[in-house]
Amino acid sequence: MRSSWLIASLRALVYALCTAMFIWPLAALSTAIAGGLGAGVGALLGDRASRARLRSPMLLGAGLVAALIIALALGQVARSSALAGMLSPSGFLTLVDALRFGLVALPLALALSALSTRHRALAFVEVGLGGAMVSQLVAEHRHGAINRPFEIADPIISVGGDPSVVFYALGGAAVLLLALVLVRERSIGRLIMQLGLLVLVVLFAGFGASSGVLPRPEPQGGGLGLTGKPDSEQNKDQHGQGRGRERRDNDNLEFRDQEQNQDKQTPVAVVLLHDDYSPPSGVYYFRQGAFSQFNGRRLIGTTRDGLDRDVVEGFPVDRVDVKDAPEAGAERATLESTVALLADHTRPFGLESPVSFEAAQNPNPERFRRVYKVVSSALTGDFTTLMGRSAGDVRWSAEDRAEYLALPSDPRYAELARTIVTDLPRDVADDPMLKAWAISQWLAKEGTYSLRSKHASASDPTAHFLFGDKVGYCVHFAHAATYLMRAVGVPARVATGYAIEESARQGGSAVLISSGAAHAWPEVYLEGVGWVVVDVQPQRTLDPAPEPPDADLQRLLGQLARGVRPLPPDGSPPGTYWKDWIRDAARWLGTRVGYALVLAMVALYLAKFWRRLAPRLASAETLPRVAYRAELDRLAEVGLVRRRGESREAFAERVRAEFPSFRALTALHVGARFGSRRAEGAPALRALASGVQSERARAFKPWRRLLGALVPWSFFRAR
Amino acid sequence: MSLRAFSTLRSLARVLRDSPRSRPARAFAASSARVREVVPLTLRGAAVAALSGGALWYYGFEALDGVWYVAGLGLLALCALSLLSVLGAALRLKIWLAGRAASAPVKLGVETGRAVRSGFEAPALRFWLLVEPSLAVREPGQVEADGVRDGGLLREHLRFGDHGEVRRVARTLSVRDVFGLCSVGLREASAVELDVLPHAGALRALSLLRSLSGGDDVPHPLGIEQGDRLELKRYAPGDPARFIHWKVYARTQKLVVRMPERALSRAQRVAAYLVAGPGDAASAAAARVALEEGAFGADFRFGADGSPQPARDVTASLVALRRSSASRATSAVQLDAFLTELEREGPTSLVLFVPPHDGAWVSRIEAVLKRRARAARVVIGVDGIRPPGGASWLARLALSPAPSTRSELPALRELIARYRRAGCDVVVVDRESGRVLGDAHLAQRARPATREAA
């Protein structure tokens, strides 16, 4: 069967569905339905309009103008108090809204459908619009906010499911819908088969997406080079004590005039704190890299053995103990945490200061790239408790110390540093921690934070920043602070990683790290304490304050990282686990489908039996018909059926060689149908029918006949 | 003056429209067609793939949009699957075409506008999902091809738009996916022997063509130049109403019309000549009907452009008629030689079948007739008439012109006048309606200016 109405109807259905999905979040359900209906009707009319002689530009213009006029006219109607008085105000508004969306969608859909039918290449507009309409329905989940939109995600979470499945399923549905717009197959049978094949393709794509077989989305690495694929050198996993020091010249820590500001809210990791810990500075610092070697322009990863050994190069396969890690004591406490990475990272990071890294089982490989545990020696005392300690490590050689004190030859650094520390009280003027603190505070007071600056092209970007407008971002501040600290004899370096305000925890134990939390900060080395963060927090900023992390998303990802079922956001008891729900639904559906199949089989066998039995019970008038029908069923059982367009007589003639009795039976049946009153009598008819059965027995083997008899729907083929 | 200038411009526009494209344009069109056949991705496929890839990158990867991630991957997978299916099916067809046995060319006589099996067939690819084969004829022009599924085969049916003798059909066997994303064309040619005649339309019922034999070449000396209205005949559609004999109608309730008197000196032999030219299908159809219906009597000579040697029987005449389509570039050039050859045999009554447009052949005919003492009858075949005037500016702006083979009435009337000035008796026959369009008809058609204009 060939029919173009089927394609037109499917196309109209797709238009209606996509439009309704687009309008649904914007307006009432009735309005979405009206919009869908308008678009569906428009698509149907567009199919006809494409064959009209109206020129394409005129068609497009007419559609747009009609939509505009309708929108304006109904806008005026909506302001009519008289009409609103006739109905209830809410009913009137609902009606006008439904009319507005429905009648505006109609000409637009008509024009688009007609143009796309006329110019086949324009189908990409339909594909783009259709995909955009479907994705817009759940657009809030972009940038990793998989707990949004709440009305869709919450029910999934409440039954222990991952909302991402819904987004993937919607993507698959979008492919099917868009394929229906493109398809031009007119044969229903082939169309069904082709859509079946398409479903397989979509399932493959969806399965690949959800199981990680195919590459998954990757957030931008940003200017600090924290995320991204580890390079070949860094990708070597650490075993046991780890490998020896290799060159760690990280070129990603570069001064940029326009630091990337995209995907700031994209989650890149979740950290689960195993103990309650409040950092004295109010900020959690997760250190990933360190830059201490001055290369004449900026600080890079050291190339010397024995320095910065607290930075681990590769991800742990089992346990990696960090060398030169500070020991727990009065100022530090041991803290365990679990880091679940949502995006690839170049190195592992941990709450400063990491003591060991240990690989952990990934509870949700579909969601997390890698999971590892970190034991940190976290700072517990504030800077006042760190006063009185000398700077540097007695184990360092002179070269090591010189490395941590190297700075540009520009004398202004030392001059400025001296000026800053001059204000310190005389009795503590030589305290390294106080010097570092004073420099940090001075920079926080004098500097202005902005991701847009103009220092990158300078030969010494830090000097250009520090002795210029003092407008820059964390890399500028960290370098400036480090150079100034070094200028007053305090060993310092720049560390990179993530900085999260303690308030972002919002009482939970999970800390959500987004790509916007990437940060660079200065650190100083104090004898017996190790590297201590002395971050600069500028008081002035030209950029908007970062949005607080999504508490629901933080909790959801924390639950997924723990490997437990997500709990409903409102604190209500969890619903039925989605796998249980699916199992119950499958059982329910399977039982009923099974019953329905059994009933259908019984009904088919009964019908088949009745058609076979009917000649024995038929009256004289109906006997020719039912006898012929019964023999036709028997022939259909063994695969002998009339072809399309073949008359009954031609069919009988075709099989005459094997079934001569059938020809006579056909003649009697046709004659009876045309009103022949020639009475052949029931015995003669039954004799002919018996003849057909005998001829069938001779022509076909018993197993073939038995197989045919067992097929309950064989009589459907008889015609 | 202005009307003449307008008419000239209109003729020029028509000539430009109908003339074959320039050589670079033809070469470009052929090259682009070849590129479309070879490059498997269609414009639609390229656009959809680009859109899917862009959406996958910008929304799927950059914005972590799960919908576009799967949708982008799915659409790209669909493009890839379509590409593989199309390439696989094309390979299957290529192997099949290379391995098929040569068959004898199909010999058939066909009419324009009717579908005929050309004998070419290819696998219908019934069990190949996502793909479907189709056929398109490259040579000769004005041929529509349709692939009709018959079991596992796709049989080619051709519908010719122009008469002629077709000895070779070059076609493109295309395989495209059902989504229109990919398509590959395979070129194929086969020998045929198809003799295509113009379809007669409704001309079979036209009684006038049955009376083309003989003519009043020399009028009665007592009558007027065109002859007195003395004889009567039954009314036929197209006869002028003013010649109806109403008294006879009142007595007998039968419509009869007065006819010119018989000539004193009657030329018994008829010479008919078909002048080939653009849009000559209806005129050729009129010539064909006249030949097949015996309208020229027993003793006739027929010639056509491309076949100046007079044909004496219907079969040879139809061959000349078919071949005339290949000589449209030299319309009426051989008419003089044809008539010179005939004049040696004695007086002949000349019937010319001419295209319904103005062209270089009109001047040639005028020159030939000027040298000839006897008048001629000119038969102009048309496929309907387009009245003057036309659509409003708004309709012209909004609507694309309808494809039409109808002749424009002002140009046709001018053409008729021109032939009449050359001393010809002009008969306009309409293949669509099967009527002779006399002056009254043409005048009536000229009045309603808008009804058929759209």
Coordinates of N, CA and C in Angstrom, one line a residue, chain B residues 312-433:
Chain B
R312 N 5.2 9.3 -50.8 CA 3.9 9.0 -51.5 C 2.9 8.1 -50.7
D313 N 3.4 7.6 -49.6 CA 2.4 6.8 -48.9 C 2.5 7.2 -47.4
V314 N 1.6 6.7 -46.6 CA 1.4 7.1 -45.2 C 2.6 6.7 -44.4
T315 N 3.1 5.5 -44.6 CA 4.2 5.0 -43.8 C 5.4 5.9 -44.0
A316 N 5.8 6.1 -45.2 CA 7.0 6.9 -45.4 C 6.7 8.3 -44.9
S317 N 5.5 8.8 -45.0 CA 5.2 10.2 -44.6 C 5.3 10.3 -43.1
L318 N 4.9 9.2 -42.4 CA 5.0 9.3 -40.9 C 6.5 9.2 -40.5
V319 N 7.3 8.5 -41.2 CA 8.7 8.5 -41.0 C 9.3 9.9 -41.1
A320 N 8.9 10.6 -42.2 CA 9.4 11.9 -42.4 C 8.9 12.9 -41.3
L321 N 7.7 12.6 -40.9 CA 7.1 13.4 -39.8 C 7.9 13.3 -38.5
R322 N 8.2 12.0 -38.2 CA 9.0 11.8 -36.9 C 10.4 12.4 -37.0
R323 N 11.0 12.3 -38.2 CA 12.4 12.8 -38.3 C 12.4 14.3 -38.3
S324 N 11.3 14.9 -38.6 CA 11.3 16.4 -38.7 C 11.8 17.1 -37.4
S325 N 11.6 16.4 -36.2 CA 11.9 17.0 -34.9 C 13.4 17.3 -34.8
A326 N 14.2 16.5 -35.7 CA 15.7 16.8 -35.6 C 16.1 17.9 -36.5
S327 N 15.2 18.6 -37.2 CA 15.5 19.6 -38.2 C 14.9 20.9 -37.8
R328 N 14.7 21.2 -36.5 CA 14.1 22.4 -36.1 C 15.0 23.6 -36.3
A329 N 16.3 23.4 -36.4 CA 17.2 24.5 -36.6 C 17.1 25.0 -38.1
T330 N 16.6 24.2 -39.0 CA 16.6 24.6 -40.4 C 15.1 24.6 -40.9
S331 N 14.2 25.2 -40.2 CA 12.8 25.2 -40.5 C 12.6 25.8 -41.9
A332 N 11.8 25.1 -42.7 CA 11.3 25.5 -44.0 C 12.4 25.8 -45.0
V333 N 13.7 25.5 -44.7 CA 14.7 25.7 -45.6 C 14.6 24.9 -46.9
Q334 N 14.0 23.6 -46.7 CA 13.9 22.7 -47.8 C 12.6 22.8 -48.5
L335 N 11.7 23.7 -48.1 CA 10.4 23.8 -48.6 C 10.4 24.1 -50.1
D336 N 11.2 25.0 -50.5 CA 11.3 25.5 -51.9 C 11.7 24.3 -52.8
A337 N 12.7 23.5 -52.3 CA 13.2 22.4 -53.1 C 12.1 21.4 -53.2
F338 N 11.3 21.2 -52.2 CA 10.2 20.2 -52.2 C 9.1 20.6 -53.2
L339 N 8.8 21.9 -53.2 CA 7.8 22.4 -54.1 C 8.3 22.4 -55.6
T340 N 9.5 22.7 -55.8 CA 10.1 22.7 -57.1 C 10.0 21.3 -57.7
E341 N 10.3 20.3 -56.9 CA 10.2 18.9 -57.3 C 8.8 18.6 -57.7
L342 N 7.8 19.1 -56.9 CA 6.5 18.7 -57.2 C 5.9 19.4 -58.4
E343 N 6.2 20.7 -58.5 CA 5.6 21.4 -59.6 C 5.9 20.8 -61.0
R344 N 7.0 20.0 -61.0 CA 7.3 19.4 -62.3 C 6.2 18.4 -62.7
E345 N 5.5 17.9 -61.7 CA 4.5 16.8 -62.0 C 3.1 17.4 -62.3
G346 N 3.0 18.7 -62.2 CA 1.7 19.3 -62.5 C 1.2 20.1 -61.3
P347 N -0.1 20.6 -61.4 CA -0.6 21.5 -60.4 C -0.9 20.7 -59.1
T348 N -0.6 21.3 -58.0 CA -0.8 20.7 -56.7 C -1.5 21.7 -55.8
S349 N -2.2 21.1 -54.9 CA -2.8 21.9 -53.8 C -1.9 21.8 -52.6
L350 N -1.5 22.9 -52.1 CA -0.4 22.9 -51.0 C -1.1 23.1 -49.7
V351 N -0.7 22.2 -48.8 CA -1.1 22.4 -47.4 C 0.1 22.4 -46.5
L352 N 0.3 23.5 -45.8 CA 1.5 23.6 -44.9 C 1.0 23.5 -43.4
F353 N 1.8 22.7 -42.7 CA 1.6 22.6 -41.3 C 2.7 23.3 -40.6
V354 N 2.4 24.4 -39.9 CA 3.4 25.3 -39.4 C 3.3 25.4 -37.9
P355 N 4.4 25.7 -37.2 CA 4.4 26.0 -35.8 C 3.5 27.2 -35.4
P356 N 3.0 27.2 -34.2 CA 2.1 28.3 -33.9 C 2.8 29.6 -33.4
H357 N 4.1 29.6 -33.7 CA 4.9 30.8 -33.3 C 5.5 31.5 -34.5
D358 N 5.9 32.7 -34.2 CA 6.6 33.5 -35.3 C 8.0 33.0 -35.2
G359 N 8.7 33.0 -36.4 CA 10.1 32.6 -36.4 C 10.6 32.8 -37.8
A360 N 11.8 32.4 -37.9 CA 12.5 32.6 -39.2 C 11.8 31.9 -40.4
W361 N 11.2 30.8 -40.0 CA 10.5 30.0 -41.1 C 9.4 30.8 -41.8
V362 N 8.8 31.8 -41.1 CA 7.6 32.5 -41.6 C 8.1 33.3 -42.9
S363 N 9.2 33.9 -42.7 CA 9.8 34.7 -43.9 C 10.1 33.8 -45.0
R364 N 10.6 32.6 -44.7 CA 11.0 31.7 -45.7 C 9.7 31.2 -46.4
I365 N 8.7 30.9 -45.7 CA 7.4 30.5 -46.3 C 6.8 31.6 -47.2
E366 N 6.9 32.8 -46.7 CA 6.4 34.0 -47.4 C 7.1 34.1 -48.8
A367 N 8.4 33.9 -48.7 CA 9.2 34.0 -49.9 C 8.9 32.9 -50.9
V368 N 8.6 31.7 -50.4 CA 8.3 30.6 -51.3 C 6.9 30.8 -51.9
L369 N 6.0 31.3 -51.1 CA 4.6 31.5 -51.6 C 4.5 32.6 -52.6
K370 N 5.4 33.6 -52.4 CA 5.4 34.7 -53.3 C 5.8 34.3 -54.7
R371 N 6.7 33.3 -54.8 CA 7.1 32.8 -56.1 C 6.1 31.9 -56.7
R372 N 5.2 31.4 -55.9 CA 4.2 30.4 -56.3 C 2.9 31.1 -56.7
A373 N 2.3 30.7 -57.8 CA 1.2 31.4 -58.3 C -0.1 31.0 -57.5
R374 N -0.1 29.8 -57.1 CA -1.4 29.3 -56.4 C -1.3 29.6 -54.9
A375 N -2.5 29.8 -54.3 CA -2.5 30.0 -52.9 C -2.3 28.7 -52.1
A376 N -2.1 28.8 -50.9 CA -1.8 27.6 -50.1 C -2.7 27.6 -48.8
R377 N -2.9 26.5 -48.3 CA -3.7 26.4 -47.0 C -2.6 26.2 -45.9
V378 N -2.7 26.9 -44.9 CA -1.8 26.8 -43.7 C -2.6 26.3 -42.5
V379 N -2.1 25.2 -42.0 CA -2.7 24.6 -40.8 C -1.8 24.9 -39.6
I380 N -2.3 25.6 -38.6 CA -1.6 25.9 -37.4 C -2.2 25.1 -36.3
G381 N -1.4 24.2 -35.7 CA -1.9 23.4 -34.6 C -1.5 24.1 -33.3
V382 N -2.4 24.2 -32.4 CA -2.1 24.7 -31.1 C -2.6 23.8 -30.0
D383 N -2.1 23.9 -28.8 CA -2.5 23.2 -27.6 C -3.2 24.2 -26.7
G384 N -4.3 24.7 -27.1 CA -5.0 25.7 -26.3 C -4.5 27.1 -26.6
I385 N -5.4 28.0 -26.2 CA -5.1 29.4 -26.4 C -5.0 30.2 -25.1
R386 N -4.0 31.0 -25.0 CA -3.9 31.9 -23.8 C -4.4 33.2 -24.2
P387 N -5.5 33.7 -23.5 CA -6.1 35.0 -23.9 C -5.1 36.1 -23.6
P388 N -5.4 37.3 -24.2 CA -4.5 38.4 -24.0 C -4.8 39.0 -22.6
G389 N -4.1 40.0 -22.3 CA -4.2 40.6 -20.9 C -3.3 39.8 -20.0
G390 N -3.9 39.3 -19.0 CA -3.1 38.5 -18.0 C -3.4 38.9 -16.6
A391 N -2.6 38.4 -15.8 CA -2.8 38.6 -14.3 C -2.5 40.0 -13.9
S392 N -3.0 40.3 -12.7 CA -2.6 41.6 -12.2 C -1.2 41.6 -11.7
W393 N -0.7 42.8 -11.4 CA 0.7 42.8 -10.9 C 0.9 42.1 -9.6
L394 N -0.2 42.1 -8.8 CA 0.0 41.3 -7.5 C 0.0 39.8 -7.8
A395 N -0.8 39.4 -8.7 CA -0.8 38.0 -9.1 C 0.6 37.6 -9.7
R396 N 1.1 38.5 -10.5 CA 2.4 38.2 -11.1 C 3.5 38.1 -10.1
L397 N 3.4 39.0 -9.1 CA 4.4 39.1 -8.1 C 4.3 37.8 -7.2
A398 N 3.1 37.4 -6.9 CA 2.9 36.4 -5.9 C 3.0 35.0 -6.4
L399 N 2.5 34.9 -7.7 CA 2.4 33.5 -8.2 C 3.5 33.3 -9.3
S400 N 4.0 32.1 -9.3 CA 4.9 31.7 -10.3 C 4.1 31.4 -11.6
P401 N 4.7 31.6 -12.7 CA 3.9 31.4 -14.0 C 3.7 29.9 -14.1
A402 N 2.4 29.6 -14.5 CA 2.1 28.2 -14.7 C 2.7 27.6 -16.0
P403 N 3.3 26.5 -15.9 CA 3.9 25.9 -17.1 C 2.7 25.6 -18.1
S404 N 2.9 26.2 -19.3 CA 1.8 26.1 -20.2 C 2.3 25.9 -21.6
T405 N 1.7 25.1 -22.4 CA 2.1 25.0 -23.8 C 1.1 25.8 -24.7
R406 N 0.2 26.6 -24.1 CA -0.8 27.3 -24.8 C -0.2 28.5 -25.6
S407 N -0.8 28.7 -26.7 CA -0.3 29.8 -27.6 C -0.9 31.1 -27.1
E408 N -0.1 32.2 -27.2 CA -0.6 33.5 -26.8 C -1.5 34.0 -28.0
L409 N -2.7 34.5 -27.6 CA -3.6 34.9 -28.7 C -3.1 36.1 -29.5
P410 N -2.6 37.1 -29.0 CA -2.2 38.2 -29.8 C -1.1 37.8 -30.8
A411 N -0.2 37.1 -30.4 CA 0.9 36.6 -31.3 C 0.3 35.7 -32.3
L412 N -0.7 34.9 -31.9 CA -1.2 34.0 -32.9 C -2.1 34.7 -34.0
R413 N -2.8 35.7 -33.5 CA -3.6 36.5 -34.5 C -2.7 37.3 -35.4
E414 N -1.6 37.7 -34.9 CA -0.6 38.4 -35.8 C 0.0 37.5 -36.8
L415 N 0.2 36.2 -36.3 CA 0.8 35.2 -37.2 C -0.2 34.9 -38.3
I416 N -1.5 34.7 -37.9 CA -2.5 34.4 -38.9 C -2.6 35.5 -39.9
A417 N -2.6 36.7 -39.4 CA -2.7 37.9 -40.4 C -1.5 37.9 -41.4
R418 N -0.4 37.5 -40.8 CA 0.8 37.5 -41.7 C 0.7 36.5 -42.8
Y419 N 0.2 35.3 -42.4 CA 0.0 34.2 -43.4 C -1.1 34.6 -44.4
R420 N -2.1 35.3 -43.9 CA -3.2 35.7 -44.8 C -2.7 36.8 -45.8
R421 N -1.9 37.6 -45.3 CA -1.3 38.6 -46.2 C -0.5 38.0 -47.3
A422 N 0.0 36.8 -47.0 CA 0.8 36.1 -48.1 C -0.2 35.3 -49.0
G423 N -1.5 35.5 -48.8 CA -2.5 34.8 -49.6 C -2.8 33.4 -49.2
C424 N -2.6 33.1 -48.0 CA -2.9 31.7 -47.5 C -4.3 31.7 -46.8
D425 N -4.9 30.5 -46.9 CA -6.1 30.2 -46.2 C -5.6 29.6 -44.9
V426 N -5.9 30.2 -43.8 CA -5.3 29.8 -42.5 C -6.3 29.0 -41.7
V427 N -6.0 27.9 -41.2 CA -6.9 27.1 -40.4 C -6.1 26.8 -39.1
V428 N -6.7 27.2 -38.0 CA -6.1 26.9 -36.6 C -6.9 25.8 -36.0
V429 N -6.2 24.7 -35.7 CA -6.8 23.6 -35.0 C -6.2 23.5 -33.6
D430 N -7.2 23.2 -32.7 CA -6.8 23.0 -31.3 C -6.7 21.6 -30.9
R431 N -5.5 21.1 -30.6 CA -5.4 19.7 -30.2 C -6.1 19.4 -28.9
E432 N -6.2 20.3 -28.0 CA -6.8 20.1 -26.7 C -8.3 19.8 -26.9
S433 N -9.0 20.7 -27.6 CA -10.4 20.6 -27.7 C -10.9 19.9 -29.0

